[in-house]
Coordinates of C-alpha atoms and ligand atoms in Angstrom, one line a residue:
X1 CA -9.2 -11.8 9.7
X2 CA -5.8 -13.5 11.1
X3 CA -3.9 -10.5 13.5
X4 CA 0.0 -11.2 13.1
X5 CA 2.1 -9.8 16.0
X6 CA 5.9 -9.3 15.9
X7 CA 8.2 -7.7 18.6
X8 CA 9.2 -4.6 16.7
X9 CA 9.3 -3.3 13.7
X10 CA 12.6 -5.2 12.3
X11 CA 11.1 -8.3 12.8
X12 CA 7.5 -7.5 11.3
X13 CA 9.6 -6.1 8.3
X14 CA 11.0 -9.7 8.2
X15 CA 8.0 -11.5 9.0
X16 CA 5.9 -9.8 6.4
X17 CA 8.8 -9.9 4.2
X18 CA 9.1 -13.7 4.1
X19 CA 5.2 -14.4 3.7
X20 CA 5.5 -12.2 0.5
X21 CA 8.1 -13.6 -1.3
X22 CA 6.7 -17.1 -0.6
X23 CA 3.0 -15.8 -2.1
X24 CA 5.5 -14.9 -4.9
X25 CA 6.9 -18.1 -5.3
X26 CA 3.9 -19.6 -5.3
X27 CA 2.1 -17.2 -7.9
X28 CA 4.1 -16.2 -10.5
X29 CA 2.9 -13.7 -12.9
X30 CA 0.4 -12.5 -10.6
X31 CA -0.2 -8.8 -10.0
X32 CA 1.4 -7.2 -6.6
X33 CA -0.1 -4.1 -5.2
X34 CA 2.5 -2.4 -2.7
X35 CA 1.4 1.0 -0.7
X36 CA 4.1 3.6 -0.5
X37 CA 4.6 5.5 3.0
X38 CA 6.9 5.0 5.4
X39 CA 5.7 1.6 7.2
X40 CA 6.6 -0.7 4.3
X41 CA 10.1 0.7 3.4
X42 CA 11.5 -2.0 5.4
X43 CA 9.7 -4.4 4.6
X44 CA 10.5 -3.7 0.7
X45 CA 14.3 -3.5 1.8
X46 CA 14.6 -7.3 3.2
X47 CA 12.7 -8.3 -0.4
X48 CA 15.4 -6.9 -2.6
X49 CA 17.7 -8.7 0.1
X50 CA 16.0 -12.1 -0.4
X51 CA 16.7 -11.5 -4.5
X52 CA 20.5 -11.1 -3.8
X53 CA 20.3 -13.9 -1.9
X54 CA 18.2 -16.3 -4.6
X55 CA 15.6 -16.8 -2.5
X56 CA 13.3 -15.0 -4.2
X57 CA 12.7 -13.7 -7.9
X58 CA 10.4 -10.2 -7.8
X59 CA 10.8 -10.0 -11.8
X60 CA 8.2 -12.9 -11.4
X61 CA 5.1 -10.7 -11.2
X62 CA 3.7 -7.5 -12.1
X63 CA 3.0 -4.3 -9.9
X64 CA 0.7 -1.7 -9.7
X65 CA 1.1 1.4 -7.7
X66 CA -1.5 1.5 -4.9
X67 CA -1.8 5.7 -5.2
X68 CA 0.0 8.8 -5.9
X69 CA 0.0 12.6 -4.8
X70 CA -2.1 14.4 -7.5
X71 CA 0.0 16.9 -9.8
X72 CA 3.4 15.5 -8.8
X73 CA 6.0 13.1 -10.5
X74 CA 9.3 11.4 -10.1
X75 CA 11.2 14.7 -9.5
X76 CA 9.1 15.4 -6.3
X77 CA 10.6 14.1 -3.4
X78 CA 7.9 12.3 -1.6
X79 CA 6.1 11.0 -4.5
X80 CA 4.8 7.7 -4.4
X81 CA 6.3 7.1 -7.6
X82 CA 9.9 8.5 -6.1
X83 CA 9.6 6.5 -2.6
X84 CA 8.6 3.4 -4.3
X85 CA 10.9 3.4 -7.5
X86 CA 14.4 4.5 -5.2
X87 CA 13.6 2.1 -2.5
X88 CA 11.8 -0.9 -4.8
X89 CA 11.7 -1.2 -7.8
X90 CA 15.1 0.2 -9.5
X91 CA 16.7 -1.9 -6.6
X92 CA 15.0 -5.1 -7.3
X93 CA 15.1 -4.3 -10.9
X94 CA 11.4 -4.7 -12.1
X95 CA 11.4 -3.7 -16.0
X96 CA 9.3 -1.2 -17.0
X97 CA 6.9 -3.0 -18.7
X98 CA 6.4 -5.5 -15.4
X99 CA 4.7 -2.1 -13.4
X100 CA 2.4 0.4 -14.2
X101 CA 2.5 3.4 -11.5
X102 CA 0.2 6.0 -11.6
X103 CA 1.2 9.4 -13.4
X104 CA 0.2 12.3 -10.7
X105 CA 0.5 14.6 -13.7
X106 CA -1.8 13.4 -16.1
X107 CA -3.8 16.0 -17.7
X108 CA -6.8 13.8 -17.5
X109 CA -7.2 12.3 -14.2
X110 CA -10.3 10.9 -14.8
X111 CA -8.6 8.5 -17.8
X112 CA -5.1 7.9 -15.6
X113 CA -8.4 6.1 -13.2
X114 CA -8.9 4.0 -16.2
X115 CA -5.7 3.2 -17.0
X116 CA -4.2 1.9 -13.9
X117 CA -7.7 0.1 -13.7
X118 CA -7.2 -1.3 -17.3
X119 CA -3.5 -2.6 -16.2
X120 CA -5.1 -4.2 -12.8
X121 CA -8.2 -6.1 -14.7
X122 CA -5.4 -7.3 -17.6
X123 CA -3.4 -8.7 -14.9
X124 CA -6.5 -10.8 -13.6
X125 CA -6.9 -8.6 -10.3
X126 CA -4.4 -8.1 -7.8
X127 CA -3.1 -11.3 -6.1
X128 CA -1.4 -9.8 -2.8
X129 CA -2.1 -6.3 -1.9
X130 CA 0.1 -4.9 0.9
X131 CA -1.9 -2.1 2.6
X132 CA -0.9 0.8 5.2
X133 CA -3.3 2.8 7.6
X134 CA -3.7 6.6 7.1
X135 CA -4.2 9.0 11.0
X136 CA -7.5 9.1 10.3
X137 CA -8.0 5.4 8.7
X138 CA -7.4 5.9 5.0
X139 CA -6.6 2.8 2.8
X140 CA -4.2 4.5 -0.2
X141 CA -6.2 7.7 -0.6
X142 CA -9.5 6.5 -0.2
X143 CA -10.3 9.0 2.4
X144 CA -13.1 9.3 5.4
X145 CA -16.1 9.5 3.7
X146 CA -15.1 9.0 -0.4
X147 CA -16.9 7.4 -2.1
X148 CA -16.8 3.7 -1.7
X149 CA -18.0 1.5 -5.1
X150 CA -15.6 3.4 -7.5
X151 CA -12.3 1.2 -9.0
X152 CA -10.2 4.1 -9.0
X153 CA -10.5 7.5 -7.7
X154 CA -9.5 11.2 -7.4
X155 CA -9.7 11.9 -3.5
X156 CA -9.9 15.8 -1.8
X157 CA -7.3 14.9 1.3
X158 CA -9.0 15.9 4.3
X159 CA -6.8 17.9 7.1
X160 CA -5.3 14.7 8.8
X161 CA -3.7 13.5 5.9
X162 CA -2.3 17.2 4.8
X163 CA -0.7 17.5 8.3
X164 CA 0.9 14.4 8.6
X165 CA 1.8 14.2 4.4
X166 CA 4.1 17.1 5.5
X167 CA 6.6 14.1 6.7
X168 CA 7.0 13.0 3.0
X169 CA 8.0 16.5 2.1
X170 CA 10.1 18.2 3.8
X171 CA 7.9 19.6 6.1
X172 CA 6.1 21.6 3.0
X173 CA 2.5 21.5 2.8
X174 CA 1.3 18.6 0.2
X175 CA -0.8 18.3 -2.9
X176 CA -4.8 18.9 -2.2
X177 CA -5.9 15.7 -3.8
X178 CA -4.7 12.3 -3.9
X179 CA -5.2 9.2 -6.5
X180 CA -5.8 6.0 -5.5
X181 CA -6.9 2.2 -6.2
X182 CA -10.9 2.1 -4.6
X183 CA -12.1 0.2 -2.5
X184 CA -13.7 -2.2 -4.4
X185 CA -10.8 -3.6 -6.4
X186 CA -9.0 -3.6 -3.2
X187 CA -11.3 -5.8 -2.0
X188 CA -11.4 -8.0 -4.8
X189 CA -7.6 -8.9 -4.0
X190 CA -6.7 -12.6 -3.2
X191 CA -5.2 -11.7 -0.3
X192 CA -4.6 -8.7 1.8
X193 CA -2.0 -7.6 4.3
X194 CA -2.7 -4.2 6.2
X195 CA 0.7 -3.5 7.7
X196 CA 1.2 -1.2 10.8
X197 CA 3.7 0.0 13.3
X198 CA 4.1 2.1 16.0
X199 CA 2.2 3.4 18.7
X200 CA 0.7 6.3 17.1
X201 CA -1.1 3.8 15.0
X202 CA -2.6 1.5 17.8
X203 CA -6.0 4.0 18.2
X204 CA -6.8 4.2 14.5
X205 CA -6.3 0.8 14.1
X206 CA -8.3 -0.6 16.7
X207 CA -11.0 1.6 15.0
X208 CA -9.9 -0.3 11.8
X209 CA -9.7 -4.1 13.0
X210 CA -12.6 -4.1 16.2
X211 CA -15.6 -1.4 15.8
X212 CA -18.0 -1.8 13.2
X213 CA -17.1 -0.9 9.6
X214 CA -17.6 2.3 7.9
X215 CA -16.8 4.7 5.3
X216 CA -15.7 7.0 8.3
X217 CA -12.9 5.1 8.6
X218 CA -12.3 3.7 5.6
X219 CA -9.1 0.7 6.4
X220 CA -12.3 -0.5 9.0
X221 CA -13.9 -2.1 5.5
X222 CA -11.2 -4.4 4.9
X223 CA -12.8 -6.8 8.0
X224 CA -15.1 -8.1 5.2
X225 CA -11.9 -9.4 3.1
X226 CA -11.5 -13.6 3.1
X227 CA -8.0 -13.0 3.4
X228 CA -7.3 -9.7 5.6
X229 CA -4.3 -10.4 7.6
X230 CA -3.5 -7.2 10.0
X231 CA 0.0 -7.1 10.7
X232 CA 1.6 -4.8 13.6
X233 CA 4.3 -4.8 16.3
X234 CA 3.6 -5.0 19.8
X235 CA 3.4 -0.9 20.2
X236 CA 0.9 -1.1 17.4
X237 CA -1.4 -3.5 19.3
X238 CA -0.2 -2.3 22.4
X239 CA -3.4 -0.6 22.6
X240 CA -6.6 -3.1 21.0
Ligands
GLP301 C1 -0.1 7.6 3.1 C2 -0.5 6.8 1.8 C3 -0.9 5.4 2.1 C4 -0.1 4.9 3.3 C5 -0.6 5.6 4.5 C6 0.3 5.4 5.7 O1 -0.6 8.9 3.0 N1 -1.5 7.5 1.1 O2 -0.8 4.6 1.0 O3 -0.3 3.5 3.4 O4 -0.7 7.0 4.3 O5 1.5 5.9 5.6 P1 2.7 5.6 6.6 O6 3.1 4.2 6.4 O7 3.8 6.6 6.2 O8 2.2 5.8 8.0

């Protein structure tokens, strides 16, 4: 595991933001995996930027959505879908056909699982994946405590994640159940980026990045990955 430090958020946007757009340079056609929330937004901003500026082409590869809110689409503020299609991908313009995000309304759950993991195993795997860090350690939805060998999965959100998803809506409670990549294709990227800011974040990560892993806290399995790099600003780390 390499542990990237940057003054403050601005510049770990820019940091992470230039190592990106060089692993798409040098990968094209391979599948991107960007988490939604608030820590990346950034981050996604300063890639669009490098596209106006040529340095960059993000039509290049393919994307898959890292998770969604179950029973909610595009017309829910807060989605994943919404966040990551107003700030990303309309922005950079990805065609359709380049990204497959998960439907939070699917009927069948259990088959929207097998579809986003159909779209990741036709791309090859995932090349970069850029991960955040739930309050209480979650990786996408994989929650404290899900299961841990499955490709894709349904998730019961435990309380941490219910009180701090308020911040995503409006201050309105959120849906009981998330979706998400698992674990294990997670793992099976090329190369991993868990990105994190803020002070808030600096006890749950050092839970993450320096105690032994477990399923308790889920973003802790990611130490086994080759290519795990843990990126935070100095309020993040503050605390390790
Ligand atoms: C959210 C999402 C994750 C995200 C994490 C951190 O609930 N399920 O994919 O990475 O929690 O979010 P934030 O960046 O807003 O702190």
């Amino acid at each position: 595991m390499k542990i990237w430090i940057e003054d403050n958020p601005t510049a770990l946007a820019e940091a992470v933001a230039e190592h990106i757009a060089s692993y798409i340079r040098n990968h094209p056609g391979t599948l991107m995996c960007f988490a939604a929330g608030d820590t990346p937004l950034q981050m996604l901003g300063k890639l669009v930027e490098k596209q106006r500026r040529g340095e960059v082409d993000l039509s290049s590869v393919r994307y898959v959505g890292l998770d969604e809110w179950a029973g909610i689409g595009y017309e829910t503020k807060g989605s994943c879908c919404q966040v990551m299609r107003d700030s990303f991908y309309e922005p950079a313009g990805i065609a359709q056909d380049h990204m497959l995000l998960w439907n939070g309304k699917a009927e069948n759950p259990d088959r929207e699982c097998e579809r986003i993991d159909a779209w990741i195993r036709d791309c090859g795997g995932i090349g970069l994946a850029l991960l955040g860090i739930g309050m209480n350690g979650h990786v996408g939805f994989n929650e404290p405590g899900a299961p841990t060998d499955a490709p894709c999965q349904i998730v019961k959100l435990d309380g941490v994640t219910a009180s701090v998803g308020r911040k995503y809506f409006g201050g309105a409670e959120c849906p009981a159940y998330g979706m998400t990549i698992g674990m294990p294709r997670l793992m099976q990227s090329e190369e991993m980026i868990l990105m994190a800011t803020g002070e808030h974040k600096a006890p749950i990560l050092r839970k993450a990045l320096m105690e032994q892993a477990s399923g308790a806290v889920p973003a802790s399995l990611l130490q086994a990955h080759p290519k795990l790099m843990a990126c935070m600003d100095r309020d993040a780390w503050h605390k390790l």
